[in-house]
Amino acid sequence: MKTLVFLEHHEGELLKPSLGVLSKAASLGGEVAGVMAGSDVEGLAAQAGAYGAGTVYVADDPRLDAPLPQPRVDVLAQVVQAGGFDNVFLAQSILGADIAAGLAARLDAGVNWQLTDVRADGDGITGTQPVLADTVVCEVGWTSTPRIALFRAGALDASETGGQATVEPVQPELQDFSLAAEMLEQAHEESSGPSIEDADIIVAGGRGLGGPEGFAPLEELAKALGGAVAATRAVVDAGWYPYSAQVGQTGKTVAPKLYIGCGISGAIQHKVGMQSSNVIVAINKDPNAPIFEFADLAVVGDVNEIVPKLTELVRARKGA
Ligand SMILES: Cc1cc2nc3c(=O)[nH]c(=O)nc-3n(C[C@H](O)[C@H](O)[C@H](O)COP(=O)(O)OP(=O)(O)OC[C@H]3O[C@@H](n4cnc5c(N)ncnc54)[C@H](O)[C@@H]3O)c2cc1C
């Protein structure tokens, strides 16, 4: 079985969700390769070897500088067809999902998305796909090859195995229509700490914070802990915090070592995005809040009193 993994990168780094997908692909056995597209990216290829890629195909071309999907569909289609890959795995991001859809149309292939796991099954593979707000878990398959699979960001752990990859340059044959779109501008959100996908510690806020100003003490706590701030959809919809911080069914899936939920009820749509966290601490003034049913540590009280005190204690402990 031959599996190709799309390696997404940003600002000179391979993204963790892609490395998680690569580690999973390597655990299935068979031949595992990565594919990267960009400009001046060859240096990143070696990193992928440590996560299980035997070969990394690198399309290094100035026309691939902007993170646009269509030219990447050309590169992946070229590599899949030349290499006879059975599976194509991608981490689910805006770019990854666009590429998967374009590649499926180009190769007349099937795509399964929102997968949280995959296993080898005879000559093929079977995916795990939670559906109906994650209340039901389905096993999904493909009726033809290549089998395209999109995995939820944060669902798979990246584990280093220390291997080395052979780098294979690819001369991209880009279609005229793939170059029709042009990226005019890329805006980056200003942020000082780690992103919620990368953070080991997440301090998340919900409607119990009382308003957008309630996030300032959370940011202080996150800073003291070296973590990131996340939010529920209720507060994002209310405009209290940016959408990029939303955790849950229609937001991001996170799996930090420590998740501190502040003024969050624990609705199923939020739970599905953070339930894999190692330790869940919940602060809520309602002792019957649903989040207490799956929290490891339940703190019944007012977030406005507890969070600043916690920050003080963390700072004192760290001597800051
Ligand atoms: C299709 C669909 C998709 C959705 N996707 C998502 C998603 O991706 N992510 C998501 O988060 N939600 C999602 N939701 C919304 C979800 O159902 C909940 O409405 C939302 O998670 C609730 O947010 P909350 O916990 O901030 O607010 P609430 O449910 O209003 O809870 C606020 C909590 O704060 C507590 N509280 C109040 N004051 C204080 C205080 N001073 N101190 C301590 N505690 C206090 C209350 O006791 C309460 O438990 C989705 C819903 C639908 C229908």
mmCIF file of C-alpha atoms and ligand atoms in Angstrom:
data_model
loop_
_atom_site.group_PDB
_atom_site.id
_atom_site.type_symbol
_atom_site.label_atom_id
_atom_site.label_comp_id
_atom_site.label_asym_id
_atom_site.label_seq_id
_atom_site.Cartn_x
_atom_site.Cartn_y
_atom_site.Cartn_z
ATOM 1 C CA MET A 1 0.000 0.000 0.000
ATOM 2 C CA LYS A 2 1.355 3.427 -0.960
ATOM 3 C CA THR A 3 0.266 6.522 0.936
ATOM 4 C CA LEU A 4 0.992 10.128 0.036
ATOM 5 C CA VAL A 5 0.594 12.859 2.683
ATOM 6 C CA PHE A 6 0.208 16.535 1.790
ATOM 7 C CA LEU A 7 2.570 18.530 4.006
ATOM 8 C CA GLU A 8 1.198 21.993 4.676
ATOM 9 C CA HIS A 9 3.672 24.617 5.836
ATOM 10 C CA HIS A 10 3.523 28.186 7.024
ATOM 11 C CA GLU A 11 6.293 30.683 7.677
ATOM 12 C CA GLY A 12 9.058 28.128 7.261
ATOM 13 C CA GLU A 13 7.508 25.416 9.413
ATOM 14 C CA LEU A 14 5.615 22.234 8.683
ATOM 15 C CA LEU A 15 2.236 22.415 10.388
ATOM 16 C CA LYS A 16 1.610 20.070 13.309
ATOM 17 C CA PRO A 17 -1.695 18.661 11.967
ATOM 18 C CA SER A 18 0.113 17.547 8.769
ATOM 19 C CA LEU A 19 2.832 15.883 10.847
ATOM 20 C CA GLY A 20 0.122 14.120 12.883
ATOM 21 C CA VAL A 21 -1.387 12.772 9.647
ATOM 22 C CA LEU A 22 2.077 11.709 8.463
ATOM 23 C CA SER A 23 2.762 9.836 11.727
ATOM 24 C CA LYS A 24 -0.581 8.049 11.387
ATOM 25 C CA ALA A 25 0.152 7.130 7.747
ATOM 26 C CA ALA A 26 3.534 5.716 8.820
ATOM 27 C CA SER A 27 1.849 3.591 11.507
ATOM 28 C CA LEU A 28 -0.297 1.875 8.835
ATOM 29 C CA GLY A 29 2.792 0.345 7.200
ATOM 30 C CA GLY A 30 3.567 0.199 3.493
ATOM 31 C CA GLU A 31 5.300 2.968 1.588
ATOM 32 C CA VAL A 32 4.752 6.485 2.940
ATOM 33 C CA ALA A 33 5.730 9.670 1.140
ATOM 34 C CA GLY A 34 5.113 13.332 1.731
ATOM 35 C CA VAL A 35 4.497 16.045 -0.842
ATOM 36 C CA MET A 36 5.267 19.729 -0.405
ATOM 37 C CA ALA A 37 4.639 22.666 -2.677
ATOM 38 C CA GLY A 38 5.927 26.192 -2.263
ATOM 39 C CA SER A 39 8.825 28.486 -2.942
ATOM 40 C CA ASP A 40 12.135 27.970 -1.102
ATOM 41 C CA VAL A 41 10.738 25.052 0.865
ATOM 42 C CA GLU A 42 13.227 22.284 0.121
ATOM 43 C CA GLY A 43 14.900 22.758 3.518
ATOM 44 C CA LEU A 44 11.725 21.645 5.278
ATOM 45 C CA ALA A 45 11.581 18.290 3.530
ATOM 46 C CA ALA A 46 14.139 16.612 5.795
ATOM 47 C CA GLN A 47 11.950 17.344 8.849
ATOM 48 C CA ALA A 48 9.236 15.126 7.399
ATOM 49 C CA GLY A 49 11.584 12.118 7.483
ATOM 50 C CA ALA A 50 11.575 12.263 11.269
ATOM 51 C CA TYR A 51 7.793 11.759 11.240
ATOM 52 C CA GLY A 52 7.776 8.739 8.980
ATOM 53 C CA ALA A 53 8.090 9.855 5.341
ATOM 54 C CA GLY A 54 10.480 7.661 3.336
ATOM 55 C CA THR A 55 10.383 10.087 0.406
ATOM 56 C CA VAL A 56 9.341 13.698 0.207
ATOM 57 C CA TYR A 57 8.343 15.059 -3.202
ATOM 58 C CA VAL A 58 9.131 18.749 -3.324
ATOM 59 C CA ALA A 59 7.695 21.113 -5.919
ATOM 60 C CA ASP A 60 9.775 24.247 -5.319
ATOM 61 C CA ASP A 61 8.652 26.972 -7.682
ATOM 62 C CA PRO A 62 7.979 30.724 -7.293
ATOM 63 C CA ARG A 63 4.533 30.140 -8.875
ATOM 64 C CA LEU A 64 3.701 28.059 -5.795
ATOM 65 C CA ASP A 65 4.621 30.792 -3.339
ATOM 66 C CA ALA A 66 1.050 31.866 -2.519
ATOM 67 C CA PRO A 67 -0.909 29.191 -0.615
ATOM 68 C CA LEU A 68 -3.508 28.761 -3.368
ATOM 69 C CA PRO A 69 -5.157 25.352 -3.815
ATOM 70 C CA GLN A 70 -5.414 24.914 -7.587
ATOM 71 C CA PRO A 71 -1.677 24.804 -8.458
ATOM 72 C CA ARG A 72 -1.265 22.342 -5.564
ATOM 73 C CA VAL A 73 -3.983 20.138 -7.064
ATOM 74 C CA ASP A 74 -1.811 20.015 -10.224
ATOM 75 C CA VAL A 75 1.259 18.998 -8.194
ATOM 76 C CA LEU A 76 -0.563 16.323 -6.181
ATOM 77 C CA ALA A 77 -2.312 14.896 -9.250
ATOM 78 C CA GLN A 78 1.070 14.672 -10.985
ATOM 79 C CA VAL A 79 2.741 12.914 -8.015
ATOM 80 C CA VAL A 80 -0.197 10.558 -7.372
ATOM 81 C CA GLN A 81 -0.376 9.482 -11.016
ATOM 82 C CA ALA A 82 3.382 9.052 -11.449
ATOM 83 C CA GLY A 83 3.794 7.194 -8.144
ATOM 84 C CA GLY A 84 0.640 5.055 -8.276
ATOM 85 C CA PHE A 85 -0.431 6.017 -4.753
ATOM 86 C CA ASP A 86 -3.365 4.147 -3.186
ATOM 87 C CA ASN A 87 -4.094 6.731 -0.488
ATOM 88 C CA VAL A 88 -3.786 10.508 -0.285
ATOM 89 C CA PHE A 89 -4.030 11.947 3.232
ATOM 90 C CA LEU A 90 -4.409 15.618 4.158
ATOM 91 C CA ALA A 91 -4.943 17.480 7.422
ATOM 92 C CA GLN A 92 -8.228 19.356 7.288
ATOM 93 C CA SER A 93 -7.549 23.072 6.939
ATOM 94 C CA ILE A 94 -9.031 25.600 4.535
ATOM 95 C CA LEU A 95 -6.200 24.860 2.092
ATOM 96 C CA GLY A 96 -6.247 21.091 2.708
ATOM 97 C CA ALA A 97 -10.003 20.832 2.174
ATOM 98 C CA ASP A 98 -9.839 22.869 -1.053
ATOM 99 C CA ILE A 99 -7.032 20.701 -2.400
ATOM 100 C CA ALA A 100 -8.831 17.457 -1.461
ATOM 101 C CA ALA A 101 -11.990 18.577 -3.262
ATOM 102 C CA GLY A 102 -10.067 19.669 -6.373
ATOM 103 C CA LEU A 103 -7.994 16.482 -6.414
ATOM 104 C CA ALA A 104 -11.083 14.285 -6.023
ATOM 105 C CA ALA A 105 -12.664 16.004 -9.042
ATOM 106 C CA ARG A 106 -9.443 15.796 -11.069
ATOM 107 C CA LEU A 107 -8.779 12.096 -10.379
ATOM 108 C CA ASP A 108 -12.426 11.035 -10.174
ATOM 109 C CA ALA A 109 -11.650 9.800 -6.676
ATOM 110 C CA GLY A 110 -13.666 9.544 -3.475
ATOM 111 C CA VAL A 111 -12.962 11.726 -0.459
ATOM 112 C CA ASN A 112 -13.907 11.123 3.177
ATOM 113 C CA TRP A 113 -13.552 14.102 5.504
ATOM 114 C CA GLN A 114 -13.579 14.993 9.214
ATOM 115 C CA LEU A 115 -11.866 11.683 9.954
ATOM 116 C CA THR A 116 -10.447 11.236 13.430
ATOM 117 C CA ASP A 117 -8.629 7.973 12.743
ATOM 118 C CA VAL A 118 -7.812 5.380 10.102
ATOM 119 C CA ARG A 119 -6.670 1.774 10.206
ATOM 120 C CA ALA A 120 -5.272 -0.721 7.721
ATOM 121 C CA ASP A 121 -7.967 -3.169 6.664
ATOM 122 C CA GLY A 122 -6.708 -6.018 4.478
ATOM 123 C CA ASP A 123 -5.414 -4.394 1.294
ATOM 124 C CA GLY A 124 -7.281 -1.188 2.032
ATOM 125 C CA ILE A 125 -8.054 1.215 4.849
ATOM 126 C CA THR A 126 -11.082 2.075 6.988
ATOM 127 C CA GLY A 127 -11.632 5.565 8.361
ATOM 128 C CA THR A 128 -13.338 6.732 11.559
ATOM 129 C CA GLN A 129 -15.800 9.570 11.044
ATOM 130 C CA PRO A 130 -17.859 11.062 13.879
ATOM 131 C CA VAL A 131 -21.215 12.352 12.587
ATOM 132 C CA LEU A 132 -24.457 13.933 13.912
ATOM 133 C CA ALA A 133 -22.637 16.396 16.175
ATOM 134 C CA ASP A 134 -20.227 13.615 17.124
ATOM 135 C CA THR A 135 -22.924 11.553 18.787
ATOM 136 C CA VAL A 136 -22.382 8.652 16.362
ATOM 137 C CA VAL A 137 -19.095 7.249 15.099
ATOM 138 C CA CYS A 138 -19.111 5.683 11.616
ATOM 139 C CA GLU A 139 -16.597 3.495 9.887
ATOM 140 C CA VAL A 140 -16.135 4.727 6.342
ATOM 141 C CA GLY A 141 -14.492 3.261 3.258
ATOM 142 C CA TRP A 142 -13.783 4.094 -0.373
ATOM 143 C CA THR A 143 -14.956 2.261 -3.471
ATOM 144 C CA SER A 144 -11.977 3.197 -5.648
ATOM 145 C CA THR A 145 -8.377 4.400 -5.476
ATOM 146 C CA PRO A 146 -6.785 6.765 -4.792
ATOM 147 C CA ARG A 147 -8.612 7.055 -1.496
ATOM 148 C CA ILE A 148 -8.539 10.673 -0.388
ATOM 149 C CA ALA A 149 -8.857 11.295 3.359
ATOM 150 C CA LEU A 150 -9.087 14.568 5.276
ATOM 151 C CA PHE A 151 -8.306 14.382 8.983
ATOM 152 C CA ARG A 152 -9.548 16.769 11.622
ATOM 153 C CA ALA A 153 -6.796 19.064 12.844
ATOM 154 C CA GLY A 154 -5.709 18.002 16.321
ATOM 155 C CA ALA A 155 -7.173 14.496 16.018
ATOM 156 C CA LEU A 156 -3.833 12.790 15.389
ATOM 157 C CA ASP A 157 -0.621 13.130 17.380
ATOM 158 C CA ALA A 158 2.641 13.889 15.626
ATOM 159 C CA SER A 159 5.289 11.468 16.868
ATOM 160 C CA GLU A 160 8.922 11.642 15.862
ATOM 161 C CA THR A 161 10.520 8.373 14.871
ATOM 162 C CA GLY A 162 13.838 9.849 13.779
ATOM 163 C CA GLY A 163 13.908 8.513 10.208
ATOM 164 C CA GLN A 164 15.353 10.222 7.166
ATOM 165 C CA ALA A 165 13.561 11.065 3.949
ATOM 166 C CA THR A 166 14.869 11.016 0.405
ATOM 167 C CA VAL A 167 14.027 14.299 -1.271
ATOM 168 C CA GLU A 168 12.631 13.995 -4.814
ATOM 169 C CA PRO A 169 12.315 17.275 -6.708
ATOM 170 C CA VAL A 170 9.150 17.607 -8.804
ATOM 171 C CA GLN A 171 8.983 19.841 -11.869
ATOM 172 C CA PRO A 172 5.422 21.122 -11.513
ATOM 173 C CA GLU A 173 3.296 21.054 -14.651
ATOM 174 C CA LEU A 174 0.802 23.760 -13.817
ATOM 175 C CA GLN A 175 -2.359 24.225 -15.859
ATOM 176 C CA ASP A 176 -3.134 27.699 -17.228
ATOM 177 C CA PHE A 177 -6.461 27.715 -15.408
ATOM 178 C CA SER A 178 -4.691 26.890 -12.146
ATOM 179 C CA LEU A 179 -2.716 30.106 -12.408
ATOM 180 C CA ALA A 180 -5.747 32.288 -13.051
ATOM 181 C CA ALA A 181 -6.228 33.139 -9.376
ATOM 182 C CA GLU A 182 -3.818 35.559 -7.815
ATOM 183 C CA MET A 183 -3.308 36.249 -4.131
ATOM 184 C CA LEU A 184 -3.354 40.012 -3.662
ATOM 185 C CA GLU A 185 -2.778 40.184 0.054
ATOM 186 C CA GLN A 186 -2.308 37.943 3.039
ATOM 187 C CA ALA A 187 -3.204 39.391 6.408
ATOM 188 C CA HIS A 188 -1.907 37.833 9.587
ATOM 189 C CA GLU A 189 -3.627 38.191 12.866
ATOM 190 C CA GLU A 190 -1.343 39.727 15.485
ATOM 191 C CA SER A 191 -0.726 37.248 18.252
ATOM 192 C CA SER A 192 1.985 36.934 20.835
ATOM 193 C CA GLY A 193 1.588 33.426 22.327
ATOM 194 C CA PRO A 194 1.162 29.999 20.699
ATOM 195 C CA SER A 195 -1.850 29.246 18.477
ATOM 196 C CA ILE A 196 -4.660 27.175 20.003
ATOM 197 C CA GLU A 197 -3.719 24.251 17.736
ATOM 198 C CA ASP A 198 -0.142 24.259 19.057
ATOM 199 C CA ALA A 199 -0.618 25.288 22.673
ATOM 200 C CA ASP A 200 -0.052 22.784 25.483
ATOM 201 C CA ILE A 201 -2.273 24.901 27.714
ATOM 202 C CA ILE A 202 -5.562 26.502 26.671
ATOM 203 C CA VAL A 203 -7.630 28.908 28.739
ATOM 204 C CA ALA A 204 -11.085 29.050 27.140
ATOM 205 C CA GLY A 205 -13.833 31.547 27.796
ATOM 206 C CA GLY A 206 -17.601 31.378 27.398
ATOM 207 C CA ARG A 207 -20.669 33.510 27.956
ATOM 208 C CA GLY A 208 -20.090 33.358 31.705
ATOM 209 C CA LEU A 209 -17.340 35.962 31.241
ATOM 210 C CA GLY A 210 -20.125 38.524 30.894
ATOM 211 C CA GLY A 211 -18.734 40.492 27.944
ATOM 212 C CA PRO A 212 -15.679 41.023 25.728
ATOM 213 C CA GLU A 213 -13.825 42.704 28.604
ATOM 214 C CA GLY A 214 -14.017 39.377 30.462
ATOM 215 C CA PHE A 215 -11.321 38.026 28.130
ATOM 216 C CA ALA A 216 -8.591 40.355 29.458
ATOM 217 C CA PRO A 217 -8.108 38.359 32.710
ATOM 218 C CA LEU A 218 -8.098 35.136 30.625
ATOM 219 C CA GLU A 219 -5.348 36.543 28.428
ATOM 220 C CA GLU A 220 -3.359 37.376 31.562
ATOM 221 C CA LEU A 221 -3.776 33.819 32.859
ATOM 222 C CA ALA A 222 -2.857 32.311 29.481
ATOM 223 C CA LYS A 223 0.241 34.521 29.343
ATOM 224 C CA ALA A 224 1.295 33.507 32.849
ATOM 225 C CA LEU A 225 0.901 29.827 31.907
ATOM 226 C CA GLY A 226 2.483 30.167 28.452
ATOM 227 C CA GLY A 227 -0.774 29.092 26.822
ATOM 228 C CA ALA A 228 -3.369 30.356 24.362
ATOM 229 C CA VAL A 229 -6.920 31.694 24.710
ATOM 230 C CA ALA A 230 -9.859 29.912 23.087
ATOM 231 C CA ALA A 231 -13.588 30.662 23.034
ATOM 232 C CA THR A 232 -17.021 29.114 22.599
ATOM 233 C CA ARG A 233 -19.175 29.819 19.586
ATOM 234 C CA ALA A 234 -21.637 31.776 21.722
ATOM 235 C CA VAL A 235 -19.025 34.425 22.489
ATOM 236 C CA VAL A 236 -17.560 34.393 18.985
ATOM 237 C CA ASP A 237 -21.039 34.922 17.521
ATOM 238 C CA ALA A 238 -21.557 37.761 19.984
ATOM 239 C CA GLY A 239 -18.366 39.384 18.679
ATOM 240 C CA TRP A 240 -16.545 39.098 22.026
ATOM 241 C CA TYR A 241 -13.581 37.172 20.589
ATOM 242 C CA PRO A 242 -12.241 36.296 17.092
ATOM 243 C CA TYR A 243 -13.596 33.339 15.185
ATOM 244 C CA SER A 244 -10.075 31.893 14.843
ATOM 245 C CA ALA A 245 -10.232 31.060 18.589
ATOM 246 C CA GLN A 246 -13.479 29.072 18.389
ATOM 247 C CA VAL A 247 -13.280 25.493 19.615
ATOM 248 C CA GLY A 248 -15.926 22.937 18.774
ATOM 249 C CA GLN A 249 -17.976 21.307 16.068
ATOM 250 C CA THR A 250 -17.891 24.339 13.782
ATOM 251 C CA GLY A 251 -14.562 25.606 15.102
ATOM 252 C CA LYS A 252 -11.238 23.948 15.828
ATOM 253 C CA THR A 253 -10.458 20.627 17.462
ATOM 254 C CA VAL A 254 -7.812 20.967 20.149
ATOM 255 C CA ALA A 255 -6.061 18.472 22.401
ATOM 256 C CA PRO A 256 -3.857 20.395 24.851
ATOM 257 C CA LYS A 257 -2.266 18.920 27.965
ATOM 258 C CA LEU A 258 -4.385 21.295 30.079
ATOM 259 C CA TYR A 259 -7.700 22.946 29.145
ATOM 260 C CA ILE A 260 -9.222 25.457 31.576
ATOM 261 C CA GLY A 261 -12.845 26.273 30.685
ATOM 262 C CA CYS A 262 -14.081 29.517 32.253
ATOM 263 C CA GLY A 263 -17.807 30.300 32.265
ATOM 264 C CA ILE A 264 -18.510 27.587 29.687
ATOM 265 C CA SER A 265 -21.598 25.372 30.001
ATOM 266 C CA GLY A 266 -20.102 22.395 28.137
ATOM 267 C CA ALA A 267 -22.567 22.011 25.246
ATOM 268 C CA ILE A 268 -21.961 18.926 23.078
ATOM 269 C CA GLN A 269 -20.909 21.136 20.141
ATOM 270 C CA HIS A 270 -18.136 22.627 22.289
ATOM 271 C CA LYS A 271 -17.219 19.344 23.968
ATOM 272 C CA VAL A 272 -16.446 17.603 20.662
ATOM 273 C CA GLY A 273 -13.681 20.117 19.995
ATOM 274 C CA MET A 274 -11.846 19.730 23.311
ATOM 275 C CA GLN A 275 -12.743 16.385 24.838
ATOM 276 C CA SER A 276 -9.347 14.864 23.955
ATOM 277 C CA SER A 277 -7.544 17.338 26.240
ATOM 278 C CA ASN A 278 -5.409 15.512 28.814
ATOM 279 C CA VAL A 279 -6.688 17.386 31.862
ATOM 280 C CA ILE A 280 -9.896 19.427 31.828
ATOM 281 C CA VAL A 281 -10.475 22.042 34.520
ATOM 282 C CA ALA A 282 -13.844 23.824 34.547
ATOM 283 C CA ILE A 283 -14.767 26.985 36.445
ATOM 284 C CA ASN A 284 -18.509 27.585 36.542
ATOM 285 C CA LYS A 285 -20.835 29.120 39.105
ATOM 286 C CA ASP A 286 -23.549 26.543 38.393
ATOM 287 C CA PRO A 287 -22.761 23.234 40.184
ATOM 288 C CA ASN A 288 -25.031 21.455 37.674
ATOM 289 C CA ALA A 289 -23.245 22.782 34.559
ATOM 290 C CA PRO A 290 -22.842 19.939 31.998
ATOM 291 C CA ILE A 291 -19.090 20.631 31.701
ATOM 292 C CA PHE A 292 -18.634 19.223 35.207
ATOM 293 C CA GLU A 293 -19.753 15.825 33.895
ATOM 294 C CA PHE A 294 -16.549 15.473 31.865
ATOM 295 C CA ALA A 295 -14.142 17.796 33.702
ATOM 296 C CA ASP A 296 -11.272 16.284 35.695
ATOM 297 C CA LEU A 297 -11.398 19.172 38.149
ATOM 298 C CA ALA A 298 -14.586 21.103 38.845
ATOM 299 C CA VAL A 299 -14.319 24.546 40.426
ATOM 300 C CA VAL A 300 -17.706 25.961 41.467
ATOM 301 C CA GLY A 301 -17.434 29.730 41.643
ATOM 302 C CA ASP A 302 -17.319 33.060 39.859
ATOM 303 C CA VAL A 303 -14.735 33.278 37.058
ATOM 304 C CA ASN A 304 -14.254 36.975 37.718
ATOM 305 C CA GLU A 305 -12.942 36.167 41.188
ATOM 306 C CA ILE A 306 -11.142 32.892 40.511
ATOM 307 C CA VAL A 307 -9.218 33.679 37.315
ATOM 308 C CA PRO A 308 -7.290 36.736 38.631
ATOM 309 C CA LYS A 309 -6.398 34.821 41.812
ATOM 310 C CA LEU A 310 -5.215 31.860 39.768
ATOM 311 C CA THR A 311 -3.052 34.171 37.649
ATOM 312 C CA GLU A 312 -1.532 35.657 40.798
ATOM 313 C CA LEU A 313 -0.738 32.202 42.139
ATOM 314 C CA VAL A 314 0.810 31.060 38.848
ATOM 315 C CA ARG A 315 2.966 34.188 38.700
ATOM 316 C CA ALA A 316 4.025 33.753 42.326
ATOM 317 C CA ARG A 317 4.893 30.106 41.694
ATOM 318 C CA LYS A 318 6.935 31.043 38.620
ATOM 319 C CA GLY A 319 8.577 33.897 40.501
ATOM 320 C CA ALA A 320 7.384 36.375 37.879
HETATM 321 C C1 LIG B 1 -24.843 23.423 14.572
HETATM 322 C C2 LIG B 1 -24.222 24.010 15.815
HETATM 323 C C3 LIG B 1 -22.844 24.106 15.867
HETATM 324 C C4 LIG B 1 -22.231 24.651 17.006
HETATM 325 N N1 LIG B 1 -20.863 24.729 17.055
HETATM 326 C C5 LIG B 1 -20.274 25.145 18.192
HETATM 327 C C6 LIG B 1 -18.858 25.181 18.306
HETATM 328 O O1 LIG B 1 -18.104 24.870 17.380
HETATM 329 N N2 LIG B 1 -18.325 25.583 19.479
HETATM 330 C C7 LIG B 1 -19.099 25.966 20.547
HETATM 331 O O2 LIG B 1 -18.522 26.330 21.589
HETATM 332 N N3 LIG B 1 -20.444 25.972 20.440
HETATM 333 C C8 LIG B 1 -21.046 25.585 19.298
HETATM 334 N N4 LIG B 1 -22.404 25.630 19.220
HETATM 335 C C9 LIG B 1 -23.150 26.306 20.287
HETATM 336 C C10 LIG B 1 -23.393 25.449 21.505
HETATM 337 O O3 LIG B 1 -24.577 24.703 21.321
HETATM 338 C C11 LIG B 1 -23.561 26.326 22.761
HETATM 339 O O4 LIG B 1 -24.596 27.253 22.548
HETATM 340 C C12 LIG B 1 -22.309 27.116 23.147
HETATM 341 O O5 LIG B 1 -21.191 26.255 23.210
HETATM 342 C C13 LIG B 1 -22.534 27.728 24.525
HETATM 343 O O6 LIG B 1 -21.481 28.599 24.817
HETATM 344 P P1 LIG B 1 -21.150 29.014 26.315
HETATM 345 O O7 LIG B 1 -20.813 27.808 27.090
HETATM 346 O O8 LIG B 1 -20.161 30.111 26.195
HETATM 347 O O9 LIG B 1 -22.505 29.707 26.804
HETATM 348 P P2 LIG B 1 -23.660 29.191 27.768
HETATM 349 O O10 LIG B 1 -24.208 27.883 27.325
HETATM 350 O O11 LIG B 1 -24.602 30.326 27.895
HETATM 351 O O12 LIG B 1 -22.935 28.950 29.169
HETATM 352 C C14 LIG B 1 -22.421 29.947 29.979
HETATM 353 C C15 LIG B 1 -21.999 29.284 31.281
HETATM 354 O O13 LIG B 1 -21.354 30.262 32.090
HETATM 355 C C16 LIG B 1 -21.727 30.045 33.436
HETATM 356 N N5 LIG B 1 -21.534 31.319 34.130
HETATM 357 C C17 LIG B 1 -22.275 32.474 34.042
HETATM 358 N N6 LIG B 1 -21.726 33.443 34.777
HETATM 359 C C18 LIG B 1 -20.630 32.902 35.370
HETATM 360 C C19 LIG B 1 -19.654 33.431 36.256
HETATM 361 N N7 LIG B 1 -19.655 34.708 36.652
HETATM 362 N N8 LIG B 1 -18.675 32.588 36.694
HETATM 363 C C20 LIG B 1 -18.636 31.289 36.304
HETATM 364 N N9 LIG B 1 -19.541 30.751 35.447
HETATM 365 C C21 LIG B 1 -20.520 31.560 34.977
HETATM 366 C C22 LIG B 1 -23.170 29.582 33.353
HETATM 367 O O14 LIG B 1 -23.508 28.831 34.532
HETATM 368 C C23 LIG B 1 -23.156 28.732 32.113
HETATM 369 O O15 LIG B 1 -22.908 27.367 32.400
HETATM 370 C C24 LIG B 1 -23.024 25.107 18.084
HETATM 371 C C25 LIG B 1 -24.413 24.985 18.014
HETATM 372 C C26 LIG B 1 -25.017 24.457 16.889
HETATM 373 C C27 LIG B 1 -26.502 24.335 16.844
#
